[in-house]
Amino acid sequence: QVQLVESGGGLVQAGGSLRLSCAASGRTFGNYAVGWFRQAPGKEREFVAVIGWSSSSASYADSVKGRFTISRDNAKNTVYLQMNSLKPEDTAVYYCAAGRGGSLFHSYDYWGQGTQVTVSS
């Protein structure tokens, strides 16, 4: 069993930066890929980024590529999402999830409660 708690969201102006954290409990956290998803009001949840268990592989949605960076520290049971050059369209609730990986949300078994990111223009 893995429990996930996101933090680091907030209000930021366009062009600014935020770093989200996903803290996990559970001794087997290092065995899972961890992904970030987001959901804006009235829209479906969408894939943002994923990192493999060994940190050697990461992939991103085209909409965030070059602006967001995902990383993990298994010793701290934490995954990070560094978000730079934020745009108003990045406004959403951001969720982290642990599971098999990939861009499909049904590939993930454990989800956090989400953290709100709001980017003002």
JSON list of C-alpha atoms in Angstrom, two decimals:
[
{"chain": "A", "resi": 1, "resn": "GLN", "atom": "CA", "xyz": [0.00, 0.00, 0.00]},
{"chain": "A", "resi": 2, "resn": "VAL", "atom": "CA", "xyz": [1.23, 3.47, -0.91]},
{"chain": "A", "resi": 3, "resn": "GLN", "atom": "CA", "xyz": [-0.21, 6.75, 0.30]},
{"chain": "A", "resi": 4, "resn": "LEU", "atom": "CA", "xyz": [0.61, 9.95, -1.58]},
{"chain": "A", "resi": 5, "resn": "VAL", "atom": "CA", "xyz": [0.39, 13.56, -0.43]},
{"chain": "A", "resi": 6, "resn": "GLU", "atom": "CA", "xyz": [0.98, 16.47, -2.80]},
{"chain": "A", "resi": 7, "resn": "SER", "atom": "CA", "xyz": [2.14, 19.92, -1.73]},
{"chain": "A", "resi": 8, "resn": "GLY", "atom": "CA", "xyz": [3.61, 23.07, -3.21]},
{"chain": "A", "resi": 9, "resn": "GLY", "atom": "CA", "xyz": [0.67, 24.38, -5.17]},
{"chain": "A", "resi": 10, "resn": "GLY", "atom": "CA", "xyz": [-0.41, 27.99, -5.04]},
{"chain": "A", "resi": 11, "resn": "LEU", "atom": "CA", "xyz": [-1.03, 31.17, -6.96]},
{"chain": "A", "resi": 12, "resn": "VAL", "atom": "CA", "xyz": [1.69, 32.45, -9.29]},
{"chain": "A", "resi": 13, "resn": "GLN", "atom": "CA", "xyz": [1.90, 34.98, -12.09]},
{"chain": "A", "resi": 14, "resn": "ALA", "atom": "CA", "xyz": [2.44, 33.88, -15.67]},
{"chain": "A", "resi": 15, "resn": "GLY", "atom": "CA", "xyz": [6.12, 33.25, -16.30]},
{"chain": "A", "resi": 16, "resn": "GLY", "atom": "CA", "xyz": [6.71, 32.23, -12.71]},
{"chain": "A", "resi": 17, "resn": "SER", "atom": "CA", "xyz": [7.73, 28.92, -11.19]},
{"chain": "A", "resi": 18, "resn": "LEU", "atom": "CA", "xyz": [6.47, 26.42, -8.66]},
{"chain": "A", "resi": 19, "resn": "ARG", "atom": "CA", "xyz": [7.80, 23.13, -7.38]},
{"chain": "A", "resi": 20, "resn": "LEU", "atom": "CA", "xyz": [5.31, 20.46, -6.46]},
{"chain": "A", "resi": 21, "resn": "SER", "atom": "CA", "xyz": [6.20, 17.63, -4.13]},
{"chain": "A", "resi": 22, "resn": "CYS", "atom": "CA", "xyz": [4.64, 14.20, -3.83]},
{"chain": "A", "resi": 23, "resn": "ALA", "atom": "CA", "xyz": [5.50, 12.54, -0.55]},
{"chain": "A", "resi": 24, "resn": "ALA", "atom": "CA", "xyz": [4.86, 8.84, -0.29]},
{"chain": "A", "resi": 25, "resn": "SER", "atom": "CA", "xyz": [4.51, 6.40, 2.56]},
{"chain": "A", "resi": 26, "resn": "GLY", "atom": "CA", "xyz": [5.17, 2.75, 2.10]},
{"chain": "A", "resi": 27, "resn": "ARG", "atom": "CA", "xyz": [8.38, 0.80, 1.89]},
{"chain": "A", "resi": 28, "resn": "THR", "atom": "CA", "xyz": [7.84, -0.24, -1.72]},
{"chain": "A", "resi": 29, "resn": "PHE", "atom": "CA", "xyz": [7.54, 3.27, -3.15]},
{"chain": "A", "resi": 30, "resn": "GLY", "atom": "CA", "xyz": [10.78, 2.85, -5.06]},
{"chain": "A", "resi": 31, "resn": "ASN", "atom": "CA", "xyz": [9.27, -0.01, -7.07]},
{"chain": "A", "resi": 32, "resn": "TYR", "atom": "CA", "xyz": [6.66, 2.20, -8.73]},
{"chain": "A", "resi": 33, "resn": "ALA", "atom": "CA", "xyz": [6.71, 4.64, -11.57]},
{"chain": "A", "resi": 34, "resn": "VAL", "atom": "CA", "xyz": [5.25, 7.97, -10.48]},
{"chain": "A", "resi": 35, "resn": "GLY", "atom": "CA", "xyz": [3.24, 10.24, -12.70]},
{"chain": "A", "resi": 36, "resn": "TRP", "atom": "CA", "xyz": [1.78, 13.71, -12.47]},
{"chain": "A", "resi": 37, "resn": "PHE", "atom": "CA", "xyz": [-1.64, 14.44, -13.91]},
{"chain": "A", "resi": 38, "resn": "ARG", "atom": "CA", "xyz": [-3.76, 17.57, -13.85]},
{"chain": "A", "resi": 39, "resn": "GLN", "atom": "CA", "xyz": [-7.40, 18.43, -14.16]},
{"chain": "A", "resi": 40, "resn": "ALA", "atom": "CA", "xyz": [-8.76, 21.85, -15.00]},
{"chain": "A", "resi": 41, "resn": "PRO", "atom": "CA", "xyz": [-12.40, 22.80, -14.31]},
{"chain": "A", "resi": 42, "resn": "GLY", "atom": "CA", "xyz": [-14.71, 21.23, -16.86]},
{"chain": "A", "resi": 43, "resn": "LYS", "atom": "CA", "xyz": [-11.93, 19.21, -18.44]},
{"chain": "A", "resi": 44, "resn": "GLU", "atom": "CA", "xyz": [-10.76, 15.63, -18.24]},
{"chain": "A", "resi": 45, "resn": "ARG", "atom": "CA", "xyz": [-7.73, 14.63, -16.21]},
{"chain": "A", "resi": 46, "resn": "GLU", "atom": "CA", "xyz": [-4.64, 14.76, -18.41]},
{"chain": "A", "resi": 47, "resn": "PHE", "atom": "CA", "xyz": [-1.16, 13.36, -18.25]},
{"chain": "A", "resi": 48, "resn": "VAL", "atom": "CA", "xyz": [1.67, 15.75, -17.41]},
{"chain": "A", "resi": 49, "resn": "ALA", "atom": "CA", "xyz": [4.83, 13.74, -16.72]},
{"chain": "A", "resi": 50, "resn": "VAL", "atom": "CA", "xyz": [6.08, 10.38, -15.49]},
{"chain": "A", "resi": 51, "resn": "ILE", "atom": "CA", "xyz": [9.32, 9.08, -14.06]},
{"chain": "A", "resi": 52, "resn": "GLY", "atom": "CA", "xyz": [10.43, 5.47, -13.83]},
{"chain": "A", "resi": 53, "resn": "TRP", "atom": "CA", "xyz": [11.43, 3.79, -10.60]},
{"chain": "A", "resi": 54, "resn": "SER", "atom": "CA", "xyz": [15.13, 4.25, -11.27]},
{"chain": "A", "resi": 55, "resn": "SER", "atom": "CA", "xyz": [14.90, 7.90, -12.36]},
{"chain": "A", "resi": 56, "resn": "SER", "atom": "CA", "xyz": [16.60, 6.95, -15.60]},
{"chain": "A", "resi": 57, "resn": "SER", "atom": "CA", "xyz": [13.52, 7.50, -17.68]},
{"chain": "A", "resi": 58, "resn": "ALA", "atom": "CA", "xyz": [11.10, 10.38, -17.79]},
{"chain": "A", "resi": 59, "resn": "SER", "atom": "CA", "xyz": [8.57, 11.57, -20.30]},
{"chain": "A", "resi": 60, "resn": "TYR", "atom": "CA", "xyz": [6.36, 14.61, -20.64]},
{"chain": "A", "resi": 61, "resn": "ALA", "atom": "CA", "xyz": [3.24, 15.81, -22.31]},
{"chain": "A", "resi": 62, "resn": "ASP", "atom": "CA", "xyz": [4.01, 18.01, -25.30]},
{"chain": "A", "resi": 63, "resn": "SER", "atom": "CA", "xyz": [2.28, 20.92, -23.59]},
{"chain": "A", "resi": 64, "resn": "VAL", "atom": "CA", "xyz": [4.85, 21.01, -20.76]},
{"chain": "A", "resi": 65, "resn": "LYS", "atom": "CA", "xyz": [7.98, 19.69, -22.45]},
{"chain": "A", "resi": 66, "resn": "GLY", "atom": "CA", "xyz": [10.90, 22.04, -21.92]},
{"chain": "A", "resi": 67, "resn": "ARG", "atom": "CA", "xyz": [9.15, 23.86, -19.06]},
{"chain": "A", "resi": 68, "resn": "PHE", "atom": "CA", "xyz": [8.49, 21.13, -16.47]},
{"chain": "A", "resi": 69, "resn": "THR", "atom": "CA", "xyz": [10.99, 18.69, -14.96]},
{"chain": "A", "resi": 70, "resn": "ILE", "atom": "CA", "xyz": [10.10, 15.59, -12.98]},
{"chain": "A", "resi": 71, "resn": "SER", "atom": "CA", "xyz": [12.56, 14.04, -10.53]},
{"chain": "A", "resi": 72, "resn": "ARG", "atom": "CA", "xyz": [12.51, 11.67, -7.61]},
{"chain": "A", "resi": 73, "resn": "ASP", "atom": "CA", "xyz": [14.45, 10.97, -4.45]},
{"chain": "A", "resi": 74, "resn": "ASN", "atom": "CA", "xyz": [13.69, 7.43, -3.37]},
{"chain": "A", "resi": 75, "resn": "ALA", "atom": "CA", "xyz": [15.63, 7.87, -0.14]},
{"chain": "A", "resi": 76, "resn": "LYS", "atom": "CA", "xyz": [13.14, 10.59, 0.80]},
{"chain": "A", "resi": 77, "resn": "ASN", "atom": "CA", "xyz": [10.16, 8.82, -0.80]},
{"chain": "A", "resi": 78, "resn": "THR", "atom": "CA", "xyz": [9.43, 12.00, -2.72]},
{"chain": "A", "resi": 79, "resn": "VAL", "atom": "CA", "xyz": [8.83, 12.93, -6.33]},
{"chain": "A", "resi": 80, "resn": "TYR", "atom": "CA", "xyz": [9.06, 16.52, -7.52]},
{"chain": "A", "resi": 81, "resn": "LEU", "atom": "CA", "xyz": [7.62, 18.46, -10.41]},
{"chain": "A", "resi": 82, "resn": "GLN", "atom": "CA", "xyz": [9.53, 21.65, -11.14]},
{"chain": "A", "resi": 83, "resn": "MET", "atom": "CA", "xyz": [7.32, 23.93, -13.20]},
{"chain": "A", "resi": 84, "resn": "ASN", "atom": "CA", "xyz": [8.89, 26.93, -14.93]},
{"chain": "A", "resi": 85, "resn": "SER", "atom": "CA", "xyz": [7.54, 29.50, -17.38]},
{"chain": "A", "resi": 86, "resn": "LEU", "atom": "CA", "xyz": [4.04, 28.85, -16.14]},
{"chain": "A", "resi": 87, "resn": "LYS", "atom": "CA", "xyz": [1.10, 29.82, -18.30]},
{"chain": "A", "resi": 88, "resn": "PRO", "atom": "CA", "xyz": [-2.53, 30.51, -17.39]},
{"chain": "A", "resi": 89, "resn": "GLU", "atom": "CA", "xyz": [-3.48, 27.29, -19.18]},
{"chain": "A", "resi": 90, "resn": "ASP", "atom": "CA", "xyz": [-1.42, 25.36, -16.63]},
{"chain": "A", "resi": 91, "resn": "THR", "atom": "CA", "xyz": [-4.05, 26.22, -14.03]},
{"chain": "A", "resi": 92, "resn": "ALA", "atom": "CA", "xyz": [-5.45, 22.97, -12.65]},
{"chain": "A", "resi": 93, "resn": "VAL", "atom": "CA", "xyz": [-5.49, 20.60, -9.73]},
{"chain": "A", "resi": 94, "resn": "TYR", "atom": "CA", "xyz": [-2.31, 18.54, -9.95]},
{"chain": "A", "resi": 95, "resn": "TYR", "atom": "CA", "xyz": [-2.29, 14.92, -8.82]},
{"chain": "A", "resi": 96, "resn": "CYS", "atom": "CA", "xyz": [0.56, 12.50, -8.35]},
{"chain": "A", "resi": 97, "resn": "ALA", "atom": "CA", "xyz": [0.03, 8.80, -8.83]},
{"chain": "A", "resi": 98, "resn": "ALA", "atom": "CA", "xyz": [2.07, 5.62, -8.40]},
{"chain": "A", "resi": 99, "resn": "GLY", "atom": "CA", "xyz": [1.76, 2.58, -10.57]},
{"chain": "A", "resi": 100, "resn": "ARG", "atom": "CA", "xyz": [3.01, 0.91, -13.74]},
{"chain": "A", "resi": 101, "resn": "GLY", "atom": "CA", "xyz": [3.71, 4.20, -15.50]},
{"chain": "A", "resi": 102, "resn": "GLY", "atom": "CA", "xyz": [2.79, 5.62, -18.87]},
{"chain": "A", "resi": 103, "resn": "SER", "atom": "CA", "xyz": [0.34, 8.36, -19.78]},
{"chain": "A", "resi": 104, "resn": "LEU", "atom": "CA", "xyz": [-2.94, 6.57, -19.04]},
{"chain": "A", "resi": 105, "resn": "PHE", "atom": "CA", "xyz": [-4.48, 7.20, -15.65]},
{"chain": "A", "resi": 106, "resn": "HIS", "atom": "CA", "xyz": [-5.81, 3.64, -15.34]},
{"chain": "A", "resi": 107, "resn": "SER", "atom": "CA", "xyz": [-2.20, 2.43, -15.21]},
{"chain": "A", "resi": 108, "resn": "TYR", "atom": "CA", "xyz": [-1.85, 3.91, -11.75]},
{"chain": "A", "resi": 109, "resn": "ASP", "atom": "CA", "xyz": [-3.02, 2.24, -8.57]},
{"chain": "A", "resi": 110, "resn": "TYR", "atom": "CA", "xyz": [-2.46, 4.98, -5.98]},
{"chain": "A", "resi": 111, "resn": "TRP", "atom": "CA", "xyz": [-3.42, 8.65, -6.12]},
{"chain": "A", "resi": 112, "resn": "GLY", "atom": "CA", "xyz": [-2.90, 11.69, -3.97]},
{"chain": "A", "resi": 113, "resn": "GLN", "atom": "CA", "xyz": [-5.62, 14.17, -3.08]},
{"chain": "A", "resi": 114, "resn": "GLY", "atom": "CA", "xyz": [-4.32, 16.88, -5.41]},
{"chain": "A", "resi": 115, "resn": "THR", "atom": "CA", "xyz": [-2.89, 20.37, -5.03]},
{"chain": "A", "resi": 116, "resn": "GLN", "atom": "CA", "xyz": [-4.25, 23.49, -6.72]},
{"chain": "A", "resi": 117, "resn": "VAL", "atom": "CA", "xyz": [-2.06, 25.47, -9.09]},
{"chain": "A", "resi": 118, "resn": "THR", "atom": "CA", "xyz": [-3.40, 28.79, -10.31]},
{"chain": "A", "resi": 119, "resn": "VAL", "atom": "CA", "xyz": [-1.50, 30.90, -12.84]},
{"chain": "A", "resi": 120, "resn": "SER", "atom": "CA", "xyz": [-2.69, 34.47, -13.29]},
{"chain": "A", "resi": 121, "resn": "SER", "atom": "CA", "xyz": [-2.19, 36.41, -16.50]}
]
